[in-house]
XYZ file of C-alpha atoms in Angstrom:
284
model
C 0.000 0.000 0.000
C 1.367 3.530 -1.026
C 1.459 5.820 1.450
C 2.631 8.720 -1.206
C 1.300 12.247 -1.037
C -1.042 12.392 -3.377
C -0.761 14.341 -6.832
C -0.065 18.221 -6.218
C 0.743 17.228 -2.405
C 4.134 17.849 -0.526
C 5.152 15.463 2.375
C 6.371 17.301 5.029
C 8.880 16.137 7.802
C 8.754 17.404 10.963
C 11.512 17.182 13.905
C 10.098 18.189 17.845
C 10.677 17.511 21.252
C 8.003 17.702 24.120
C 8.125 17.025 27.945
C 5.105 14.811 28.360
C 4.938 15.218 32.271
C 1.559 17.651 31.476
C 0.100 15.003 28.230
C -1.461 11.670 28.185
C 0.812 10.437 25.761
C 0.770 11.232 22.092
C -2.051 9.341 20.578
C -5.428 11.613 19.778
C -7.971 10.646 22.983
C -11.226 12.238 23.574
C -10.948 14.662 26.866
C -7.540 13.732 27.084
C -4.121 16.365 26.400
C -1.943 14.896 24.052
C 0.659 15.941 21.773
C -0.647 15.148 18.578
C -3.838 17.058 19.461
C -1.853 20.007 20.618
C 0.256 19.593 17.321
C -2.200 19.163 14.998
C -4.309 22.383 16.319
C -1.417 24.565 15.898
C -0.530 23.084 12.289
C -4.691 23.492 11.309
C -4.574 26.960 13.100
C -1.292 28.488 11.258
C -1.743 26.327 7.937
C -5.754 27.199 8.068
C -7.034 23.622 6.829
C -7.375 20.318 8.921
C -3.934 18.358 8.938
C -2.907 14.177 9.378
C -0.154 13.640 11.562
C 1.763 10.127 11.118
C 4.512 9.815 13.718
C 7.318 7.612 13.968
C 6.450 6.345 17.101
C 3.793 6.866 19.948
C 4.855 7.770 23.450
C 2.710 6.837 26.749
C 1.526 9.820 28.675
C 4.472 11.159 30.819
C 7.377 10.348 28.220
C 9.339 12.368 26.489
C 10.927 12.935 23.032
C 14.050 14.951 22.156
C 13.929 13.485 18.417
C 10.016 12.454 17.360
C 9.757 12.814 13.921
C 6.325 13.371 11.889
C 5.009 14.211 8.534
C 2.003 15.337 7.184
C 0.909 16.522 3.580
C 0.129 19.901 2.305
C -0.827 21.504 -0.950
C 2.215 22.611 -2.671
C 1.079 26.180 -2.757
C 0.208 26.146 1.166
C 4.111 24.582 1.441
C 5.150 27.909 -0.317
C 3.377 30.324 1.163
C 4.349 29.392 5.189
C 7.455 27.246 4.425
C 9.646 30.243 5.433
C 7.568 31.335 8.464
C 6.336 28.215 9.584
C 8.737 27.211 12.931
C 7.834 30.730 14.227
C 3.927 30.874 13.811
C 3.673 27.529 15.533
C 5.990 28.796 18.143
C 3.870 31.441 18.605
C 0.671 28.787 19.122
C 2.007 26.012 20.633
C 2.205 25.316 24.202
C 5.541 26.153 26.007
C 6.021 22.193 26.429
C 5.865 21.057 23.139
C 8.562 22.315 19.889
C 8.994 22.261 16.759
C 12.562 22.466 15.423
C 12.721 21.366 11.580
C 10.078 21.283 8.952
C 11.424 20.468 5.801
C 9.828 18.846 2.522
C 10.803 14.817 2.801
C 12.720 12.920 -0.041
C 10.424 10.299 -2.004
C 9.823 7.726 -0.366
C 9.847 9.063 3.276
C 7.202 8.073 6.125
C 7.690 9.024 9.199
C 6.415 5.711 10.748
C 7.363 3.242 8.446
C 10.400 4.064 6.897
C 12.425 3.959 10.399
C 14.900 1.258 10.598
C 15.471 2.241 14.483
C 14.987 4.136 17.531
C 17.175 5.135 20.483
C 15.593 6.008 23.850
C 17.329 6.537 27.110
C 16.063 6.515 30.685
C 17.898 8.260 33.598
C 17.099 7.314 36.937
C 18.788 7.985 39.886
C 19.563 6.281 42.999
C 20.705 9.223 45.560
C 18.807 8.967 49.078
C 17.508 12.400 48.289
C 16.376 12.005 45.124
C 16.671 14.247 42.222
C 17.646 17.831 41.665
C 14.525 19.950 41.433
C 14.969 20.754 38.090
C 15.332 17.407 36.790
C 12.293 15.856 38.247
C 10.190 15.923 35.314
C 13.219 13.608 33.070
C 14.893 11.499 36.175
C 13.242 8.912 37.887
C 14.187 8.763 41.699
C 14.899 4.647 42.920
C 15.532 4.594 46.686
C 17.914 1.956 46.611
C 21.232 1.915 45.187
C 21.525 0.430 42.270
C 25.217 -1.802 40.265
C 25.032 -0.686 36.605
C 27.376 -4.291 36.327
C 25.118 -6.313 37.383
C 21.909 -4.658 35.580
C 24.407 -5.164 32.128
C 24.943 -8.477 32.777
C 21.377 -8.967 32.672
C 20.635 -7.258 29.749
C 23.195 -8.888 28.033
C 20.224 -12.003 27.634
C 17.672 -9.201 26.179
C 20.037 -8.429 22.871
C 19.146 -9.414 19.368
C 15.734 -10.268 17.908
C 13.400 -12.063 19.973
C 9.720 -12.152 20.701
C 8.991 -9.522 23.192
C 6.007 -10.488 24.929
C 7.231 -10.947 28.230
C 7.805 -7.164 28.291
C 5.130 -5.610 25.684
C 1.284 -4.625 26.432
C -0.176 -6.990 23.547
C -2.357 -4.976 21.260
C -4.185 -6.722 18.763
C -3.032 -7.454 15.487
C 0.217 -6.305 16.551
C 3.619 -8.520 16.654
C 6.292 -8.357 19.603
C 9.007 -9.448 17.510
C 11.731 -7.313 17.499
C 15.422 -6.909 17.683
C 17.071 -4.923 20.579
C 20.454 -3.845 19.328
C 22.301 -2.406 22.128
C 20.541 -1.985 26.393
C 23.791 -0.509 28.395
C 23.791 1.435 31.559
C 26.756 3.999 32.589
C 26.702 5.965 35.343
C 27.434 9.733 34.252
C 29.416 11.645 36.623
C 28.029 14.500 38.761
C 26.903 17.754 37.423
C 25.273 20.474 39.250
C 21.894 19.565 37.932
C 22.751 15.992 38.868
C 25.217 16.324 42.088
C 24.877 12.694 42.720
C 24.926 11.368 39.193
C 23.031 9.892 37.080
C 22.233 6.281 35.786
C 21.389 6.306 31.833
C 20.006 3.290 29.719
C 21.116 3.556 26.202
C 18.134 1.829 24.284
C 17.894 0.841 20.696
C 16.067 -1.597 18.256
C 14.116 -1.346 15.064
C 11.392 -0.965 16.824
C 9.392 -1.177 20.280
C 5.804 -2.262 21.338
C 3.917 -0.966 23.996
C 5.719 -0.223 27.363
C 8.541 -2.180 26.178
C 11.376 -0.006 27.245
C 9.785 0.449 31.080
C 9.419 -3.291 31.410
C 12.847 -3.601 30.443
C 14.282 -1.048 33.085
C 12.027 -1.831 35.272
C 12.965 -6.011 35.261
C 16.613 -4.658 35.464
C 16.368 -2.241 38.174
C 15.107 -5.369 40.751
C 18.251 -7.258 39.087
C 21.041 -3.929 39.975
C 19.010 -3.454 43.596
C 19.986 -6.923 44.570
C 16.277 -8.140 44.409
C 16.599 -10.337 41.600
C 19.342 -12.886 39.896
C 21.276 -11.364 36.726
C 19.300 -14.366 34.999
C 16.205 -13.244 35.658
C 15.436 -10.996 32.610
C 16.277 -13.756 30.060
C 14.413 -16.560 31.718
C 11.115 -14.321 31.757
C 11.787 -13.243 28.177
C 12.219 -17.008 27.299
C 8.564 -17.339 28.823
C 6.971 -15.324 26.066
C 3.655 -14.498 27.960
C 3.280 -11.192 29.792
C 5.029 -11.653 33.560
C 3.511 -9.957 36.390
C 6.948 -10.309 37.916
C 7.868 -7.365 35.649
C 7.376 -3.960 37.358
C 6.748 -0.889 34.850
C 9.076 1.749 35.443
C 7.604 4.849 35.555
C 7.206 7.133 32.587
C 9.006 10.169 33.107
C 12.428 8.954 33.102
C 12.053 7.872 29.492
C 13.371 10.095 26.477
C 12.533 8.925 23.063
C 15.846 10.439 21.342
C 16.182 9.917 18.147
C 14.884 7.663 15.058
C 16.904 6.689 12.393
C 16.259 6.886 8.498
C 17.908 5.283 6.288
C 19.764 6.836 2.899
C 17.405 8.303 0.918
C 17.408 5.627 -1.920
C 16.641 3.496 0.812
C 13.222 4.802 1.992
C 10.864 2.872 -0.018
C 12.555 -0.934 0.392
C 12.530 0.214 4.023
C 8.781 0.725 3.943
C 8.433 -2.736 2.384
C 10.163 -4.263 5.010
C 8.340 -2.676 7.767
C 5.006 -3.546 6.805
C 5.623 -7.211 5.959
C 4.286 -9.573 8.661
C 7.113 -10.266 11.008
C 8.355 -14.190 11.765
C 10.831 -14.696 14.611
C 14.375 -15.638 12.528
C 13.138 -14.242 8.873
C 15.346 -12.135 7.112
């Protein structure tokens, strides 16, 4: 199925970054804050016609994103009349906690969703007995117990490569929880004066997540780095394959969605193909 603008259309790639401490995630929801209805008023507001926002990726309420990327189509002549003033009329109309930084027209082939070969998300937690600084409580989750990075990458050393997921995803239906985590590594940055105790950062990155992947991952090795679980734990209950209610979600607003990788332009459209086919644990 193409998923081309259609004739006379532009495709339109947008870059922003939101704190999602105030939204309920970024999925449209009747009643509910979220980013993509905050984002799409501004865009219908400055652009003066309704817009469809497709985004690489949608966050649970109370994450953030450093690096979303969207797109939407636009009437070539609308594209020229507010390309040049576009970042600063929706700055003018968008709430303070959500930005856009780049709109650009997208190569052929481009979709914001389904042309991403990966994204890389980090949570920062840390495990201080006073928790953290002030002005890092909406992006650091506070654990009260200390916490061995060595141990928790031990663990996660069982979680790499492609595997079926569903020991740590929210089934939805229809969907697959195959997928292939590429690289889960913790380091403990070094104090700042924002983060006078340090921090502990997860480096996450696969092709792709399902639903409250990542914080079922963190959260399964957090028990593992307090000393509450064995380093084997993780891999045994991601051998299981059924959603464990020994996993504990970590909670949302340590997570950063921070970037999603494209690949070459030439590239787009084969990428698309492979996105959308169904997925079988060890297919190419």
């Amino acid at each position: 199925m193409s998923t081309d603008p259609a004739p006379g259309h532009l495709r339109v790639r947008l870059d922003l970054a939101y704190d999602g401490t105030a939204f309920s995630g970024w999925a449209m929801q009747p009643g509910r804050r979220t980013v993509c209805g905050e984002l799409t008023s501004a865009l219908s507001t400055v652009l003066r016609q309704d817009v469809t926002l497709v985004v690489a990726g949608r966050t649970d309420a109370g994450v953030h994103a450093s690096g979303q990327v969207a797109h939407l189509d636009v009437p070539d002549a609308l594209w020229g009349e507010h390309e040049e003033r576009l970042l600063r009329r929706l700055a003018a109309v968008l709430p303070g906690d959500v930005r856009v930084w780049s709109a650009a027209p997208a190569p052929a082939g481009f979709d914001a969703r389904f042309a991403a070969k990966g994204r890389r998300y980090a949570y920062r937690v840390t495990d201080v007995p006073y928790g953290p600084h002030p002005l890092r409580r909406n992006d650091v989750t506070w654990h009260p117990r200390a916490l061995d990075p060595v141990l928790m990458n031990e663990a996660a050393a069982a979680l790499l490569g492609e595997h079926d997921f569903a020991s740590f995803c929210k089934k939805r239906e229809g969907a697959t929880t195959i997928r292939c985590l590429t690289r889960l590594e913790w380091t403990r940055e070094a104090p700042t004066s924002l983060t006078p105790g340090g921090l502990l950062v997860a480096d996450v990155r696969a092709d792709a997540f399902c639903h409250s992947m990542v914080r079922s991952l963190v959260g399964a090795l957090l028990a593992v780095g307090e000393g509450r679980r064995p380093v084997g734990d993780p891999g045994r209950i991601l051998a299981e394959e059924v959603r464990s209610p020994e996993v504990k979600v970590a909670p949302p607003q340590g997570l950063t969605l921070e970037e999603v990788v494209y690949p070459a332009d030439s590239e787009l459209a084969a990428q698309q193909e492979k996105t959308r086919r169904i997925r079988v644990l060890g297919a190419d």
